[in-house]
Amino acid sequence: MARLLLDALRIADRPLGSGDLTRFVMVARGAEDFHRQRLRVYKSLDKLRSRGLVSGIAEGKRLLWGLARNDA
């Protein structure tokens, strides 16, 4: 799951919402249950954020996701 999410964020030309990421994962895996996949996406994004690989970007009331910047 983490690899799929990172791949989606790498090829995206903008930060993505969790719904966009969930649809990407569903297509890649051939899954059908949107709500179950979305829960898995949330958990994976949270783990990736704690590892410093992705960051949440607030846009109004939405939280968009992008790759974390490595300025070091």
PDB file of N, CA and C in Angstrom, residues 4-69:
ATOM      1  N   LEU A   4       2.333   1.976  -3.411  1.00  0.00           N
ATOM      2  CA  LEU A   4       1.332   2.511  -4.337  1.00  0.00           C
ATOM      3  C   LEU A   4       1.066   3.988  -4.067  1.00  0.00           C
ATOM      4  N   LEU A   5       0.945   4.347  -2.803  1.00  0.00           N
ATOM      5  CA  LEU A   5       0.678   5.744  -2.451  1.00  0.00           C
ATOM      6  C   LEU A   5       1.842   6.642  -2.843  1.00  0.00           C
ATOM      7  N   LEU A   6       3.052   6.201  -2.573  1.00  0.00           N
ATOM      8  CA  LEU A   6       4.218   7.003  -2.944  1.00  0.00           C
ATOM      9  C   LEU A   6       4.336   7.128  -4.459  1.00  0.00           C
ATOM     10  N   ASP A   7       4.039   6.050  -5.172  1.00  0.00           N
ATOM     11  CA  ASP A   7       4.052   6.112  -6.643  1.00  0.00           C
ATOM     12  C   ASP A   7       3.033   7.125  -7.156  1.00  0.00           C
ATOM     13  N   ALA A   8       1.831   7.088  -6.587  1.00  0.00           N
ATOM     14  CA  ALA A   8       0.777   8.019  -7.012  1.00  0.00           C
ATOM     15  C   ALA A   8       1.214   9.461  -6.775  1.00  0.00           C
ATOM     16  N   LEU A   9       1.824   9.734  -5.636  1.00  0.00           N
ATOM     17  CA  LEU A   9       2.250  11.101  -5.321  1.00  0.00           C
ATOM     18  C   LEU A   9       3.435  11.531  -6.184  1.00  0.00           C
ATOM     19  N   ARG A  10       4.276  10.579  -6.574  1.00  0.00           N
ATOM     20  CA  ARG A  10       5.416  10.912  -7.431  1.00  0.00           C
ATOM     21  C   ARG A  10       4.970  11.325  -8.828  1.00  0.00           C
ATOM     22  N   ILE A  11       3.959  10.644  -9.366  1.00  0.00           N
ATOM     23  CA  ILE A  11       3.548  10.936 -10.735  1.00  0.00           C
ATOM     24  C   ILE A  11       2.525  12.065 -10.819  1.00  0.00           C
ATOM     25  N   ALA A  12       1.952  12.442  -9.691  1.00  0.00           N
ATOM     26  CA  ALA A  12       0.944  13.508  -9.687  1.00  0.00           C
ATOM     27  C   ALA A  12       1.601  14.862  -9.922  1.00  0.00           C
ATOM     28  N   ASP A  13       0.867  15.746 -10.589  1.00  0.00           N
ATOM     29  CA  ASP A  13       1.391  17.086 -10.833  1.00  0.00           C
ATOM     30  C   ASP A  13       0.920  18.085  -9.779  1.00  0.00           C
ATOM     31  N   ARG A  14       0.249  17.563  -8.754  1.00  0.00           N
ATOM     32  CA  ARG A  14      -0.272  18.408  -7.670  1.00  0.00           C
ATOM     33  C   ARG A  14      -0.515  17.525  -6.453  1.00  0.00           C
ATOM     34  N   PRO A  15      -0.683  18.098  -5.275  1.00  0.00           N
ATOM     35  CA  PRO A  15      -1.056  17.296  -4.108  1.00  0.00           C
ATOM     36  C   PRO A  15      -2.424  16.641  -4.344  1.00  0.00           C
ATOM     37  N   LEU A  16      -2.610  15.456  -3.770  1.00  0.00           N
ATOM     38  CA  LEU A  16      -3.833  14.687  -3.979  1.00  0.00           C
ATOM     39  C   LEU A  16      -4.603  14.502  -2.678  1.00  0.00           C
ATOM     40  N   GLY A  17      -5.909  14.459  -2.792  1.00  0.00           N
ATOM     41  CA  GLY A  17      -6.769  14.163  -1.654  1.00  0.00           C
ATOM     42  C   GLY A  17      -6.837  12.667  -1.421  1.00  0.00           C
ATOM     43  N   SER A  18      -7.356  12.283  -0.275  1.00  0.00           N
ATOM     44  CA  SER A  18      -7.437  10.862   0.055  1.00  0.00           C
ATOM     45  C   SER A  18      -8.361  10.108  -0.901  1.00  0.00           C
ATOM     46  N   GLY A  19      -9.392  10.767  -1.406  1.00  0.00           N
ATOM     47  CA  GLY A  19     -10.282  10.119  -2.364  1.00  0.00           C
ATOM     48  C   GLY A  19      -9.562   9.791  -3.663  1.00  0.00           C
ATOM     49  N   ASP A  20      -8.742  10.730  -4.158  1.00  0.00           N
ATOM     50  CA  ASP A  20      -7.953  10.496  -5.363  1.00  0.00           C
ATOM     51  C   ASP A  20      -6.975   9.338  -5.154  1.00  0.00           C
ATOM     52  N   LEU A  21      -6.323   9.339  -4.004  1.00  0.00           N
ATOM     53  CA  LEU A  21      -5.369   8.276  -3.700  1.00  0.00           C
ATOM     54  C   LEU A  21      -6.067   6.922  -3.572  1.00  0.00           C
ATOM     55  N   THR A  22      -7.251   6.935  -2.975  1.00  0.00           N
ATOM     56  CA  THR A  22      -8.012   5.688  -2.830  1.00  0.00           C
ATOM     57  C   THR A  22      -8.395   5.136  -4.195  1.00  0.00           C
ATOM     58  N   ARG A  23      -8.847   5.993  -5.090  1.00  0.00           N
ATOM     59  CA  ARG A  23      -9.199   5.528  -6.433  1.00  0.00           C
ATOM     60  C   ARG A  23      -7.977   4.967  -7.168  1.00  0.00           C
ATOM     61  N   PHE A  24      -6.816   5.597  -6.998  1.00  0.00           N
ATOM     62  CA  PHE A  24      -5.582   5.098  -7.605  1.00  0.00           C
ATOM     63  C   PHE A  24      -5.281   3.689  -7.101  1.00  0.00           C
ATOM     64  N   VAL A  25      -5.373   3.493  -5.790  1.00  0.00           N
ATOM     65  CA  VAL A  25      -5.105   2.189  -5.186  1.00  0.00           C
ATOM     66  C   VAL A  25      -6.118   1.157  -5.681  1.00  0.00           C
ATOM     67  N   MET A  26      -7.389   1.550  -5.753  1.00  0.00           N
ATOM     68  CA  MET A  26      -8.426   0.621  -6.193  1.00  0.00           C
ATOM     69  C   MET A  26      -8.173   0.154  -7.623  1.00  0.00           C
ATOM     70  N   VAL A  27      -7.790   1.055  -8.498  1.00  0.00           N
ATOM     71  CA  VAL A  27      -7.508   0.680  -9.885  1.00  0.00           C
ATOM     72  C   VAL A  27      -6.288  -0.239  -9.934  1.00  0.00           C
ATOM     73  N   ALA A  28      -5.253   0.107  -9.192  1.00  0.00           N
ATOM     74  CA  ALA A  28      -4.022  -0.682  -9.205  1.00  0.00           C
ATOM     75  C   ALA A  28      -4.243  -2.088  -8.655  1.00  0.00           C
ATOM     76  N   ARG A  29      -5.100  -2.217  -7.662  1.00  0.00           N
ATOM     77  CA  ARG A  29      -5.335  -3.504  -7.022  1.00  0.00           C
ATOM     78  C   ARG A  29      -6.567  -4.234  -7.541  1.00  0.00           C
ATOM     79  N   GLY A  30      -7.393  -3.552  -8.294  1.00  0.00           N
ATOM     80  CA  GLY A  30      -8.631  -4.167  -8.749  1.00  0.00           C
ATOM     81  C   GLY A  30      -9.645  -4.333  -7.625  1.00  0.00           C
ATOM     82  N   ALA A  31      -9.561  -3.491  -6.622  1.00  0.00           N
ATOM     83  CA  ALA A  31     -10.458  -3.558  -5.466  1.00  0.00           C
ATOM     84  C   ALA A  31     -11.785  -2.881  -5.782  1.00  0.00           C
ATOM     85  N   GLU A  32     -12.821  -3.239  -5.022  1.00  0.00           N
ATOM     86  CA  GLU A  32     -14.151  -2.683  -5.271  1.00  0.00           C
ATOM     87  C   GLU A  32     -14.747  -1.915  -4.099  1.00  0.00           C
ATOM     88  N   ASP A  33     -14.330  -2.182  -2.890  1.00  0.00           N
ATOM     89  CA  ASP A  33     -14.931  -1.555  -1.717  1.00  0.00           C
ATOM     90  C   ASP A  33     -14.208  -0.241  -1.386  1.00  0.00           C
ATOM     91  N   PHE A  34     -14.785   0.885  -1.842  1.00  0.00           N
ATOM     92  CA  PHE A  34     -14.157   2.195  -1.683  1.00  0.00           C
ATOM     93  C   PHE A  34     -13.908   2.530  -0.212  1.00  0.00           C
ATOM     94  N   HIS A  35     -14.898   2.330   0.653  1.00  0.00           N
ATOM     95  CA  HIS A  35     -14.771   2.740   2.055  1.00  0.00           C
ATOM     96  C   HIS A  35     -13.701   1.933   2.790  1.00  0.00           C
ATOM     97  N   ARG A  36     -13.628   0.651   2.502  1.00  0.00           N
ATOM     98  CA  ARG A  36     -12.597  -0.173   3.141  1.00  0.00           C
ATOM     99  C   ARG A  36     -11.212   0.254   2.672  1.00  0.00           C
ATOM    100  N   GLN A  37     -11.068   0.479   1.371  1.00  0.00           N
ATOM    101  CA  GLN A  37      -9.779   0.910   0.846  1.00  0.00           C
ATOM    102  C   GLN A  37      -9.393   2.284   1.384  1.00  0.00           C
ATOM    103  N   ARG A  38     -10.367   3.164   1.538  1.00  0.00           N
ATOM    104  CA  ARG A  38     -10.076   4.513   2.040  1.00  0.00           C
ATOM    105  C   ARG A  38      -9.531   4.456   3.465  1.00  0.00           C
ATOM    106  N   LEU A  39     -10.086   3.573   4.276  1.00  0.00           N
ATOM    107  CA  LEU A  39      -9.580   3.406   5.643  1.00  0.00           C
ATOM    108  C   LEU A  39      -8.125   2.935   5.611  1.00  0.00           C
ATOM    109  N   ARG A  40      -7.816   2.002   4.732  1.00  0.00           N
ATOM    110  CA  ARG A  40      -6.441   1.515   4.605  1.00  0.00           C
ATOM    111  C   ARG A  40      -5.514   2.624   4.110  1.00  0.00           C
ATOM    112  N   VAL A  41      -6.006   3.449   3.194  1.00  0.00           N
ATOM    113  CA  VAL A  41      -5.212   4.574   2.689  1.00  0.00           C
ATOM    114  C   VAL A  41      -4.915   5.549   3.831  1.00  0.00           C
ATOM    115  N   TYR A  42      -5.933   5.885   4.641  1.00  0.00           N
ATOM    116  CA  TYR A  42      -5.715   6.793   5.781  1.00  0.00           C
ATOM    117  C   TYR A  42      -4.630   6.247   6.711  1.00  0.00           C
ATOM    118  N   LYS A  43      -4.723   4.970   7.041  1.00  0.00           N
ATOM    119  CA  LYS A  43      -3.743   4.369   7.953  1.00  0.00           C
ATOM    120  C   LYS A  43      -2.345   4.400   7.357  1.00  0.00           C
ATOM    121  N   SER A  44      -2.244   4.084   6.077  1.00  0.00           N
ATOM    122  CA  SER A  44      -0.944   4.086   5.425  1.00  0.00           C
ATOM    123  C   SER A  44      -0.364   5.491   5.330  1.00  0.00           C
ATOM    124  N   LEU A  45      -1.204   6.476   5.009  1.00  0.00           N
ATOM    125  CA  LEU A  45      -0.727   7.863   4.956  1.00  0.00           C
ATOM    126  C   LEU A  45      -0.231   8.329   6.313  1.00  0.00           C
ATOM    127  N   ASP A  46      -0.925   7.933   7.369  1.00  0.00           N
ATOM    128  CA  ASP A  46      -0.507   8.305   8.714  1.00  0.00           C
ATOM    129  C   ASP A  46       0.871   7.709   9.031  1.00  0.00           C
ATOM    130  N   LYS A  47       1.083   6.460   8.642  1.00  0.00           N
ATOM    131  CA  LYS A  47       2.387   5.834   8.867  1.00  0.00           C
ATOM    132  C   LYS A  47       3.477   6.513   8.041  1.00  0.00           C
ATOM    133  N   LEU A  48       3.155   6.832   6.790  1.00  0.00           N
ATOM    134  CA  LEU A  48       4.126   7.509   5.934  1.00  0.00           C
ATOM    135  C   LEU A  48       4.461   8.898   6.470  1.00  0.00           C
ATOM    136  N   ARG A  49       3.460   9.584   7.016  1.00  0.00           N
ATOM    137  CA  ARG A  49       3.719  10.910   7.597  1.00  0.00           C
ATOM    138  C   ARG A  49       4.620  10.786   8.821  1.00  0.00           C
ATOM    139  N   SER A  50       4.387   9.772   9.651  1.00  0.00           N
ATOM    140  CA  SER A  50       5.217   9.615  10.847  1.00  0.00           C
ATOM    141  C   SER A  50       6.662   9.260  10.482  1.00  0.00           C
ATOM    142  N   ARG A  51       6.861   8.660   9.297  1.00  0.00           N
ATOM    143  CA  ARG A  51       8.212   8.354   8.820  1.00  0.00           C
ATOM    144  C   ARG A  51       8.831   9.527   8.071  1.00  0.00           C
ATOM    145  N   GLY A  52       8.067  10.620   7.890  1.00  0.00           N
ATOM    146  CA  GLY A  52       8.580  11.805   7.234  1.00  0.00           C
ATOM    147  C   GLY A  52       8.617  11.724   5.716  1.00  0.00           C
ATOM    148  N   LEU A  53       7.840  10.808   5.134  1.00  0.00           N
ATOM    149  CA  LEU A  53       7.860  10.628   3.687  1.00  0.00           C
ATOM    150  C   LEU A  53       6.787  11.430   2.966  1.00  0.00           C
ATOM    151  N   VAL A  54       5.675  11.711   3.629  1.00  0.00           N
ATOM    152  CA  VAL A  54       4.607  12.519   3.034  1.00  0.00           C
ATOM    153  C   VAL A  54       4.215  13.606   4.022  1.00  0.00           C
ATOM    154  N   SER A  55       3.550  14.615   3.499  1.00  0.00           N
ATOM    155  CA  SER A  55       3.051  15.678   4.371  1.00  0.00           C
ATOM    156  C   SER A  55       1.644  16.052   3.939  1.00  0.00           C
ATOM    157  N   GLY A  56       0.868  16.443   4.923  1.00  0.00           N
ATOM    158  CA  GLY A  56      -0.487  16.906   4.659  1.00  0.00           C
ATOM    159  C   GLY A  56      -0.471  18.398   4.416  1.00  0.00           C
ATOM    160  N   ILE A  57      -1.216  18.828   3.417  1.00  0.00           N
ATOM    161  CA  ILE A  57      -1.260  20.238   3.035  1.00  0.00           C
ATOM    162  C   ILE A  57      -2.714  20.695   3.135  1.00  0.00           C
ATOM    163  N   ALA A  58      -2.989  21.626   4.016  1.00  0.00           N
ATOM    164  CA  ALA A  58      -4.362  22.105   4.196  1.00  0.00           C
ATOM    165  C   ALA A  58      -4.747  23.004   3.031  1.00  0.00           C
ATOM    166  N   GLU A  59      -5.890  22.707   2.451  1.00  0.00           N
ATOM    167  CA  GLU A  59      -6.458  23.549   1.403  1.00  0.00           C
ATOM    168  C   GLU A  59      -7.927  23.750   1.752  1.00  0.00           C
ATOM    169  N   GLY A  60      -8.208  24.865   2.412  1.00  0.00           N
ATOM    170  CA  GLY A  60      -9.560  25.075   2.920  1.00  0.00           C
ATOM    171  C   GLY A  60      -9.862  24.036   3.976  1.00  0.00           C
ATOM    172  N   LYS A  61     -10.958  23.313   3.797  1.00  0.00           N
ATOM    173  CA  LYS A  61     -11.324  22.262   4.743  1.00  0.00           C
ATOM    174  C   LYS A  61     -10.746  20.905   4.366  1.00  0.00           C
ATOM    175  N   ARG A  62     -10.117  20.833   3.199  1.00  0.00           N
ATOM    176  CA  ARG A  62      -9.547  19.573   2.713  1.00  0.00           C
ATOM    177  C   ARG A  62      -8.101  19.433   3.143  1.00  0.00           C
ATOM    178  N   LEU A  63      -7.684  18.184   3.287  1.00  0.00           N
ATOM    179  CA  LEU A  63      -6.285  17.882   3.540  1.00  0.00           C
ATOM    180  C   LEU A  63      -5.761  17.146   2.317  1.00  0.00           C
ATOM    181  N   LEU A  64      -4.807  17.763   1.652  1.00  0.00           N
ATOM    182  CA  LEU A  64      -4.198  17.156   0.472  1.00  0.00           C
ATOM    183  C   LEU A  64      -2.842  16.581   0.872  1.00  0.00           C
ATOM    184  N   TRP A  65      -2.401  15.597   0.105  1.00  0.00           N
ATOM    185  CA  TRP A  65      -1.163  14.901   0.430  1.00  0.00           C
ATOM    186  C   TRP A  65      -0.137  15.081  -0.669  1.00  0.00           C
ATOM    187  N   GLY A  66       1.105  15.251  -0.246  1.00  0.00           N
ATOM    188  CA  GLY A  66       2.204  15.359  -1.184  1.00  0.00           C
ATOM    189  C   GLY A  66       3.433  14.723  -0.584  1.00  0.00           C
ATOM    190  N   LEU A  67       4.437  14.546  -1.410  1.00  0.00           N
ATOM    191  CA  LEU A  67       5.701  14.026  -0.908  1.00  0.00           C
ATOM    192  C   LEU A  67       6.335  15.071   0.002  1.00  0.00           C
ATOM    193  N   ALA A  68       6.964  14.601   1.067  1.00  0.00           N
ATOM    194  CA  ALA A  68       7.644  15.510   1.988  1.00  0.00           C
ATOM    195  C   ALA A  68       8.875  16.079   1.291  1.00  0.00           C
ATOM    196  N   ARG A  69       9.134  17.318   1.534  1.00  0.00           N
ATOM    197  CA  ARG A  69      10.309  17.962   0.951  1.00  0.00           C
ATOM    198  C   ARG A  69      11.534  17.628   1.758  1.00  0.00           C
TER     199      ARG A  69
END
